[in-house]
Coordinates of C-alpha atoms and ligand atoms in Angstrom, one line a residue:
X44 CA -21.9 6.7 57.0
X45 CA -18.7 4.8 55.9
X46 CA -21.0 2.1 54.6
X47 CA -23.0 4.4 52.4
X48 CA -19.9 6.1 51.0
X49 CA -18.6 2.6 50.1
X50 CA -21.9 1.9 48.3
X51 CA -21.7 5.2 46.4
X52 CA -18.1 4.4 45.4
X53 CA -19.0 0.9 44.2
X54 CA -22.0 2.2 42.2
X55 CA -19.8 4.8 40.5
X56 CA -17.4 2.0 39.5
X57 CA -20.4 0.0 38.1
X58 CA -21.5 3.0 36.1
X59 CA -18.0 3.6 34.7
X60 CA -17.7 -0.1 33.8
X61 CA -21.1 0.1 32.0
X62 CA -20.0 3.2 30.1
X63 CA -16.7 1.5 29.1
X64 CA -18.7 -1.6 27.9
X65 CA -21.0 0.6 25.8
X66 CA -18.0 2.3 24.2
X67 CA -16.3 -1.1 23.5
X68 CA -19.6 -2.3 22.0
X69 CA -20.0 0.6 19.7
X70 CA -16.3 0.2 18.6
X71 CA -16.9 -3.4 17.8
X72 CA -20.0 -2.5 15.8
X73 CA -18.0 0.0 13.9
X74 CA -15.3 -2.6 13.1
X75 CA -18.1 -5.0 12.0
X76 CA -19.4 -2.4 9.6
X77 CA -15.9 -1.8 8.2
X78 CA -15.4 -5.5 7.7
X79 CA -18.7 -5.9 5.9
X80 CA -17.8 -3.0 3.7
X81 CA -14.4 -4.5 2.9
X82 CA -15.9 -7.9 2.2
X83 CA -18.5 -6.4 -0.2
X84 CA -15.7 -4.4 -2.0
X85 CA -13.5 -7.4 -2.3
X86 CA -16.3 -9.5 -3.7
X87 CA -17.1 -6.8 -6.2
X88 CA -13.5 -6.5 -7.3
X89 CA -13.1 -10.3 -7.7
X90 CA -16.4 -10.6 -9.6
X91 CA -15.1 -8.8 -12.7
X92 CA -12.2 -11.2 -13.6
X93 CA -14.3 -14.2 -12.5
X94 CA -17.1 -13.2 -14.8
X95 CA -14.6 -12.8 -17.7
X96 CA -13.1 -16.2 -17.1
X97 CA -16.6 -17.8 -16.8
X98 CA -18.0 -16.2 -20.0
X99 CA -15.0 -16.8 -22.2
X100 CA -14.7 -20.5 -21.1
X101 CA -18.5 -20.8 -21.8
X102 CA -17.9 -19.5 -25.3
X103 CA -15.0 -21.9 -25.8
X104 CA -17.1 -24.9 -24.7
X105 CA -20.2 -24.0 -26.6
X106 CA -18.7 -22.8 -29.9
X107 CA -16.8 -25.8 -31.5
X108 CA -16.8 -23.9 -34.8
X109 CA -14.3 -21.3 -33.5
X110 CA -11.0 -21.3 -35.4
X111 CA -7.6 -21.8 -33.8
X112 CA -6.9 -18.0 -33.7
X113 CA -10.2 -17.3 -32.0
X114 CA -9.7 -20.1 -29.4
X115 CA -6.2 -18.8 -28.6
X116 CA -7.5 -15.2 -28.2
X117 CA -10.1 -16.4 -25.7
X118 CA -7.7 -18.6 -23.9
X119 CA -5.3 -15.7 -23.6
X120 CA -8.0 -13.5 -22.0
X121 CA -8.8 -16.4 -19.5
X122 CA -5.1 -16.6 -18.7
X123 CA -4.6 -12.9 -18.3
X124 CA -7.7 -12.6 -16.0
X125 CA -6.6 -15.5 -13.8
X126 CA -3.2 -13.9 -13.4
X127 CA -4.9 -10.6 -12.5
X128 CA -7.2 -12.5 -10.0
X129 CA -4.2 -14.2 -8.3
X130 CA -2.4 -10.9 -8.0
X131 CA -5.4 -9.2 -6.6
X132 CA -5.9 -12.0 -4.0
X133 CA -2.2 -11.8 -3.0
X134 CA -2.5 -8.1 -2.4
X135 CA -5.7 -8.5 -0.4
X136 CA -4.3 -11.3 1.7
X137 CA -1.0 -9.3 2.3
X138 CA -3.0 -6.2 3.4
X139 CA -5.4 -8.1 5.7
X140 CA -2.5 -10.0 7.3
X141 CA -0.7 -6.7 8.1
X142 CA -3.9 -5.1 9.3
X143 CA -4.3 -7.9 11.7
X144 CA -0.9 -7.2 13.2
X145 CA 1.0 -10.0 11.3
X146 CA 4.1 -8.6 9.6
X147 CA 4.8 -11.5 7.2
X148 CA 8.4 -10.5 6.5
X149 CA 11.8 -10.4 8.2
X150 CA 12.5 -7.1 9.9
X151 CA 16.1 -5.9 10.2
X152 CA 18.2 -2.7 9.8
X153 CA 18.9 -1.9 6.1
X154 CA 19.9 1.1 4.0
X155 CA 16.7 2.5 2.5
X156 CA 18.7 3.9 -0.4
X157 CA 19.2 0.4 -1.7
X158 CA 15.4 0.0 -1.8
X159 CA 15.1 3.2 -3.8
X160 CA 17.9 2.2 -6.2
X161 CA 16.1 -1.1 -6.8
X162 CA 12.8 0.6 -7.5
X163 CA 14.4 3.1 -9.8
X164 CA 16.0 0.3 -11.8
X165 CA 12.7 -1.6 -12.0
X166 CA 10.7 1.5 -13.2
X167 CA 13.2 2.7 -15.8
X168 CA 11.8 0.5 -18.6
X169 CA 8.2 1.6 -17.9
X170 CA 9.3 5.3 -17.9
X171 CA 11.2 4.9 -21.1
X172 CA 8.4 3.1 -22.8
X173 CA 6.0 6.0 -22.0
X174 CA 8.5 8.7 -23.0
X175 CA 8.8 10.0 -19.4
X176 CA 11.9 11.5 -17.9
X177 CA 12.7 9.7 -14.6
X178 CA 15.4 11.6 -12.7
X179 CA 17.3 11.0 -9.5
X180 CA 18.1 14.3 -7.8
X181 CA 19.3 14.7 -4.1
X182 CA 20.6 11.6 -2.5
X183 CA 20.7 10.8 1.3
X184 CA 24.0 9.7 2.9
X185 CA 24.1 6.1 4.0
X186 CA 21.8 5.4 7.0
X187 CA 19.9 2.4 8.4
X188 CA 16.2 2.0 9.0
X189 CA 14.4 -0.9 10.6
X190 CA 12.1 -3.0 8.3
X191 CA 12.3 -4.9 5.1
X192 CA 14.2 -3.8 2.0
X193 CA 12.0 -5.7 -0.5
X194 CA 8.8 -4.3 1.0
X195 CA 10.1 -0.8 1.0
X196 CA 11.3 -1.2 -2.7
X197 CA 7.7 -2.3 -3.5
X198 CA 6.4 0.9 -1.9
X199 CA 8.8 3.0 -4.0
X200 CA 7.8 1.0 -7.1
X201 CA 4.1 1.7 -6.5
X202 CA 4.8 5.5 -6.0
X203 CA 7.1 5.8 -9.1
X204 CA 4.8 3.7 -11.4
X205 CA 1.8 5.8 -10.3
X206 CA 3.8 9.0 -11.0
X207 CA 4.4 7.6 -14.5
X208 CA 1.0 6.1 -15.1
X209 CA -1.1 9.1 -14.1
X210 CA 1.2 11.7 -15.8
X211 CA -0.6 13.5 -18.6
X212 CA 1.8 16.4 -18.9
X213 CA 3.1 17.2 -22.4
X214 CA 6.7 17.0 -21.1
X215 CA 6.2 14.4 -18.4
X216 CA 8.8 14.4 -15.6
X217 CA 9.2 12.3 -12.4
X218 CA 11.9 13.1 -9.9
X219 CA 13.1 11.0 -7.0
X220 CA 15.0 12.6 -4.2
X221 CA 16.1 11.6 -0.6
X222 CA 17.7 13.2 2.4
X223 CA 18.2 12.5 6.1
X224 CA 17.6 15.2 8.7
X225 CA 17.4 15.0 12.5
X226 CA 17.4 11.2 12.4
X227 CA 14.6 10.9 9.8
X228 CA 15.1 9.5 6.4
X229 CA 12.8 11.0 3.7
X230 CA 12.4 9.9 0.2
X231 CA 10.1 11.9 -2.2
X232 CA 8.6 11.0 -5.5
X233 CA 7.5 14.2 -7.4
X234 CA 5.7 14.5 -10.7
X235 CA 4.5 17.2 -13.0
X236 CA 1.1 15.5 -13.8
X237 CA -2.3 16.8 -13.0
X238 CA -1.8 16.2 -9.3
X239 CA -4.5 15.2 -6.8
X240 CA -7.2 17.5 -5.5
X241 CA -6.8 18.6 -1.9
X242 CA -10.2 17.1 -1.1
X243 CA -9.0 13.7 -2.4
X244 CA -5.6 13.5 -0.7
X245 CA -6.8 11.2 2.1
X246 CA -9.3 9.3 0.0
X247 CA -6.6 8.0 -2.4
X248 CA -5.1 6.0 0.5
X249 CA -8.3 4.1 1.1
X250 CA -8.7 0.5 -0.2
X251 CA -10.1 0.2 -3.7
X252 CA -10.3 4.0 -4.2
X253 CA -9.5 5.0 -7.8
X254 CA -9.3 8.4 -9.3
X255 CA -10.6 9.9 -12.5
X256 CA -8.5 7.8 -14.9
X257 CA -10.0 4.3 -14.5
X258 CA -8.8 3.5 -18.0
X259 CA -5.3 3.0 -16.5
X260 CA -4.9 -0.6 -15.2
X261 CA -5.0 -0.8 -11.4
X262 CA -6.8 -2.1 -8.3
X263 CA -7.0 1.0 -6.1
X264 CA -4.9 -1.0 -3.5
X265 CA -1.4 0.3 -4.3
X266 CA -1.4 3.4 -2.0
X267 CA -3.4 1.6 0.8
X268 CA -0.9 -1.2 0.9
X269 CA 2.1 1.2 0.6
X270 CA 0.9 3.2 3.6
X271 CA 0.3 0.1 5.6
X272 CA 3.8 -1.2 4.8
X273 CA 5.5 2.1 5.8
X274 CA 3.4 2.4 9.0
X275 CA 4.2 -1.2 9.9
X276 CA 7.9 -0.1 9.7
X277 CA 7.0 2.8 12.1
X278 CA 7.1 5.5 9.4
X279 CA 4.6 7.6 7.5
X280 CA 3.6 8.0 3.9
X281 CA 2.1 11.4 3.0
X282 CA 0.9 13.4 0.0
X283 CA 1.1 17.0 -0.9
X284 CA 1.4 19.2 -4.0
X285 CA 4.6 19.0 -5.8
X286 CA 6.7 22.0 -6.8
X287 CA 6.6 20.5 -10.2
X288 CA 2.9 21.1 -10.3
X289 CA 1.7 17.5 -9.8
X290 CA 1.7 15.1 -6.8
X291 CA 4.5 14.6 -4.3
X292 CA 4.5 11.5 -2.1
X293 CA 6.9 11.4 0.8
X294 CA 8.1 8.3 2.8
X295 CA 9.5 9.2 6.2
X296 CA 11.3 6.6 8.4
X297 CA 13.2 7.0 11.6
X298 CA 16.9 6.0 11.3
X299 CA 18.4 3.5 13.7
X300 CA 21.9 3.0 14.9
X301 CA 23.9 0.1 13.5
X302 CA 24.3 -2.8 16.0
X303 CA 27.7 -2.5 17.7
X304 CA 30.2 -4.9 16.1
X305 CA 31.1 -7.7 18.5
X306 CA 34.8 -8.5 19.1
X307 CA 35.8 -11.5 17.0
X308 CA 35.9 -13.9 20.0
X309 CA 32.3 -13.1 21.1
X310 CA 31.1 -13.1 17.5
X311 CA 32.3 -16.7 16.9
X312 CA 30.8 -17.8 20.3
X313 CA 27.4 -16.8 19.0
Ligands
ADP850 P1 -4.4 2.3 -8.6 O1 -3.2 3.0 -9.2 O2 -4.4 0.8 -8.8 O3 -5.7 3.0 -9.0 P2 -3.5 3.4 -6.1 O4 -3.9 3.1 -4.7 O5 -2.0 3.2 -6.4 O6 -4.4 2.5 -7.0 O7 -3.9 4.9 -6.4 C1 -5.2 5.3 -6.1 C2 -5.6 6.5 -7.0 O8 -4.8 7.7 -6.7 C3 -5.3 6.3 -8.5 O9 -6.4 5.6 -9.2 C4 -5.1 7.7 -9.0 O10 -6.3 8.3 -9.3 C5 -4.5 8.5 -7.8 N1 -3.1 8.7 -8.0 C6 -2.1 7.9 -7.4 N2 -0.9 8.5 -7.7 C7 -1.1 9.5 -8.5 C8 -0.2 10.5 -9.1 N3 1.1 10.5 -8.9 N4 -0.8 11.5 -9.8 C9 -2.2 11.6 -9.9 N5 -3.0 10.7 -9.4 C10 -2.5 9.7 -8.6

């Protein structure tokens, strides 16, 4: 009897292992499908600037009668498209490196307000040139979060420039606020534009997903990479309706304690 119980136990283990293998297999197949989809999206996105470069260089080579102004115009397009291509490749590589678990930056405690200040300063010119009021309202007290300041500043730049770029209001307004509560630092970018439909609020975070204003320059990667950066820092990036009527993006990051200061003797021994 002990023998048959043992056989039963073993055969149950074999069945469980087989079920586990089947699950792993279907997960791998799912990842494979996602990778294929990503590759075909990437090739599609790269083809547009490549085609422009190819056709304008063809024209330059086959039309010697072109005057100087015409040549310069085509060369300028080739240069602009190559710059766009390089930027696109950089973003794709950065994103795929992070998705594969590589951080690609130094991680250390820093004050997130300094990243927000940097982003505000860098978006001011854009806001002014588009006649958009960019305002700083509530401000968090000084705290520390773990991650990288430049990467977080890039996230804020993406959010603020989107709020400017997609704002079609007659009196466009973008407000930036921050606060810390219960050990969580939150920074919000609110706008009074047309907002994002509830049904699209998760879709906009997908790679290459673009909304109804494709005339605005963009790659559809800004929000995907921003969410990846914030999540790599252990935080969350979410979207809801703003009280101003448009979209409201919130970055939430856990605060950390400052490393205790070492007494001078120990500090110098290090
Ligand atoms: P991109 O701006 O290059 O298209 P993003 O990933 O930054 O890529 O944004 C994806 C889409 O989300 C945009 O094409 C736009 O339709 C929508 N979107 C992003 N931010 C806003 C906003 N503040 N208001 C309205 N729509 C927005």
